[in-house]
Amino acid sequence: MARVLVGVKRVIDYAVKIRVKPDKSGVVTEGVKHSMNPFDEIAVEEAVKMKEKKLATEVVAVSCGPSQAQETLRTALAMGADRAIHVEVPAGDYETLQPIHISKILAKIAQDEKVDIVILGKQAIDDDSNQTAQMTAGVLDWPQATFASKVEKKDSELHVTREIDGGLENIKVKLPAVLSADLRLNEPRYATLPNIMKAKKKPLKKVTPKDLGVDISPRIQVISVEDPPVRQAGSIVPDVDTLVSKLKEKGHC
Amino acid sequence: MRRATSNLCANLWHSSSFRPANYSSHAALTKDRYKVQRGKYASLTDKDVRVFEEIVGKTRILTDDADVEAYNVDWLRSVRGFSKCVLKPKTTEEVSAILKYCNERVLAVCPQGGNTGLAGGSNPVFDEVVISTSLMNNILEFDSLSGVLSCQAGCVLEQLETFLLEQGHMMPLDLGAKGSCQIGGNVSTNAGGLRLVRYGSLHGNVLGIEAVLANGEIVNCMSKMKKDNTGYHLKHLFIGSEGTLGFVTKVAIQCPVNPKSINVALLGLESYDKVLEILKTSRRDLGEILSSCEMMDLDALKVVEENLKLRIPIKECPFYILIETSGSNSNHDEEKLALFLENALDKKVVLDGTQASEPSRIKQIFELRERIAEALLMDGFLYTYDFSLKPVDFYSIVPALREHLKNLPNVLRVNGFGHFGDGNLHLNVTSKEYSKEILNTIEPFVYEWVSKVGGSVSAEHGIGFKKTGAVKFSKTPQAIKLMQQMKGVMDPNGILNPYKVLPL
């Protein structure tokens, strides 16, 4: 029986149109709807499933960020996590918080909480880093199984199917281990009303990076955040001949 | 990755993917299926086409059968005309010139917007000239202080919604067909939709209309004022008259401020009595923030699961209610909603449920409701009805019709869903193919039933072509006579959308 730690990140909801701040220092987050990173939802679902299959004893959700991160933790609790840890990072510091900092935080919590499996989303849809799971495994010196699309527990090993370029790879990892969840691992559940109510009463512990002995001083400086280039307007040509000559002109045929 | 994830949940509502490639061959010609007589209108000649070319230019007239086909058939594939000509004007003046000519020639015309109507009102019955508003798609003005938007009739509802979002406003109506339907069509059919319970009907929200009469005269009633009691309220004649009294070319519409906080809850209930209880308590406890109250029966929700592979997020229940709240303060709204939901759970009014405030999740939950019609159509043929009923009578017609149809083996489904907060039921029957026997068993049974309990046989879909025979179930002979007189005054030659709305 294992204890599972899942990382959940609060990101701008994917149905929201992203806007760059006028001073180009970042994207507008104020008054913008956020939700749990979709890959983290998959990670939580997998952990909760493990618990339901009696492969795990306890699911602990952790999130780093300002106080709103607690909303995301409540969602994880409503989906079935048993308790939550909020690593408080003030909004100002959060802007320069990088996967390296998160990995150190997660590694420390994994050790303190004596977890056997860490499951993270393969990447967050805001910064698309895809580094946290790998670095967390590195810091802990544990085996890693990233981009998992299927996970089976056999004795003290996990059999993991990984989505790789051009196919699937089947690997075995010994516990403790770090996993990252790919899109097809499962379909996350909706939190039901009774579980949303129950989640309000589940324990949520607050710690700071300092408590964990992790230095979160920035290692990068954001110089400029730019909008992607706008697609140029097309033009209508009167007939096929003009179309063909235009295409030839531009070297398309 | 963001794009990839959102594409997974992209709304495929009017995508062509589920249509059979040669869908037109499935729809019989309206004149044969419904046995109607062509009116005494002129037939299109080459000279007419040349005149039209002079008005709209050669590029905005379609005469090739393959090009015209899509305008002849409705989305449900239940009606099919054989028009030979589609015109795509860009300006009111062009519409005026077209109608003036058609009126003189006594050529019948069929105005068409996004062609998403469910009563066959926007397709030609015979060879009427189709006048499409698709290219009349300019947004003219938006006043951020009054919230009044003016635009041409061919603006797609979703295009307006996207534009308004940038301004911090929203359209007062929202429909499943928003990606295709046009505001001119919405106004002409007095479309209702998901937000009506909160923002009221288009008769209230449309402040001004510009329309072209059958003789080509332009009637400019483009007031942008909330109040305007100067004489008869002519704009109301064009709202909901389905293009039979005039051709709507411009609209001024008041648009509410976009709510800062939106929450959605999907609830599962065990009986219709509990559904009624939720109606009562949601109005009482959610009050002014309640912005949608939709009901679906299990059979209706099963359709989206089976035909579109959408997931029902909560356990199977005989009835489902979808509640949306909109407000200006998320803490306030969430507190209210949480209390309402806790009560409903404690008192065992709801069996199961889920709740969302994230736009992505809200969209997924709303899809379950909005895509029912699309999913039903995938069964083959859809007989769809749209009734106004008192809450107490709202659902009983569904089991009654199920019982009435039980001996017809070709009936696939009988179900009901709709805008519960407005007392608007969408009653649906599907079969693999169109069957006259099924249609004749449903009608006039359902109309008589609705008439008996004092409901309306058309709540928001209009009368169109398919329901002209049903008007008498909701309107007295005197009222119908006055409508016919009005038609006679405004369109003496009867060229505007003939065979529609009024009993033939």
XYZ file of N, CA and C in Angstrom, chain B residues 40-49 51-52 98-108 493 495:
75
model
N -50.057 31.555 -57.189
C -50.005 32.073 -58.572
C -48.887 33.101 -58.703
N -47.669 32.637 -58.606
C -46.511 33.522 -58.733
C -45.860 33.311 -60.080
N -45.131 34.334 -60.516
C -44.385 34.202 -61.762
C -43.233 33.217 -61.565
N -42.739 32.682 -62.663
C -41.569 31.801 -62.583
C -40.345 32.573 -63.039
N -39.210 32.195 -62.477
C -37.955 32.893 -62.744
C -37.561 32.754 -64.217
N -37.209 33.876 -64.835
C -36.736 33.826 -66.230
C -35.296 34.316 -66.287
N -34.660 34.103 -67.440
C -33.285 34.586 -67.627
C -33.221 36.097 -67.453
N -34.290 36.767 -67.865
C -34.302 38.221 -67.753
C -34.268 38.624 -66.275
N -35.037 37.870 -65.437
C -35.025 38.165 -63.997
C -33.604 38.041 -63.456
N -32.929 36.977 -63.858
C -31.565 36.754 -63.375
C -30.673 37.922 -63.774
N -31.579 41.002 -64.281
C -31.923 42.159 -63.442
C -31.261 42.012 -62.063
N -31.341 40.796 -61.507
C -30.715 40.562 -60.196
C -29.206 40.797 -60.272
N -34.300 44.587 -54.896
C -34.716 43.210 -55.212
C -36.217 43.055 -54.966
N -36.664 43.502 -53.789
C -38.077 43.301 -53.447
C -38.994 44.116 -54.353
N -38.559 45.324 -54.671
C -39.379 46.167 -55.545
C -39.613 45.454 -56.877
N -38.515 44.898 -57.400
C -38.615 44.187 -58.677
C -39.496 42.934 -58.536
N -39.249 42.159 -57.485
C -39.993 40.911 -57.300
C -41.486 41.193 -57.107
N -41.793 42.274 -56.419
C -43.192 42.613 -56.175
C -43.886 42.970 -57.489
N -43.167 43.728 -58.319
C -43.760 44.101 -59.607
C -43.965 42.883 -60.493
N -42.999 41.974 -60.429
C -43.048 40.759 -61.261
C -43.907 39.655 -60.605
N -44.305 39.886 -59.336
C -44.995 38.864 -58.526
C -44.166 37.567 -58.485
N -42.904 37.750 -58.149
C -42.006 36.620 -57.921
C -41.942 36.410 -56.406
N -42.215 35.202 -55.961
C -42.179 34.946 -54.519
C -40.739 34.880 -54.027
N -49.392 41.307 -52.612
C -49.183 40.234 -53.592
C -48.749 38.921 -52.942
N -45.867 38.035 -51.723
C -44.587 37.500 -52.220
C -43.620 37.138 -51.092
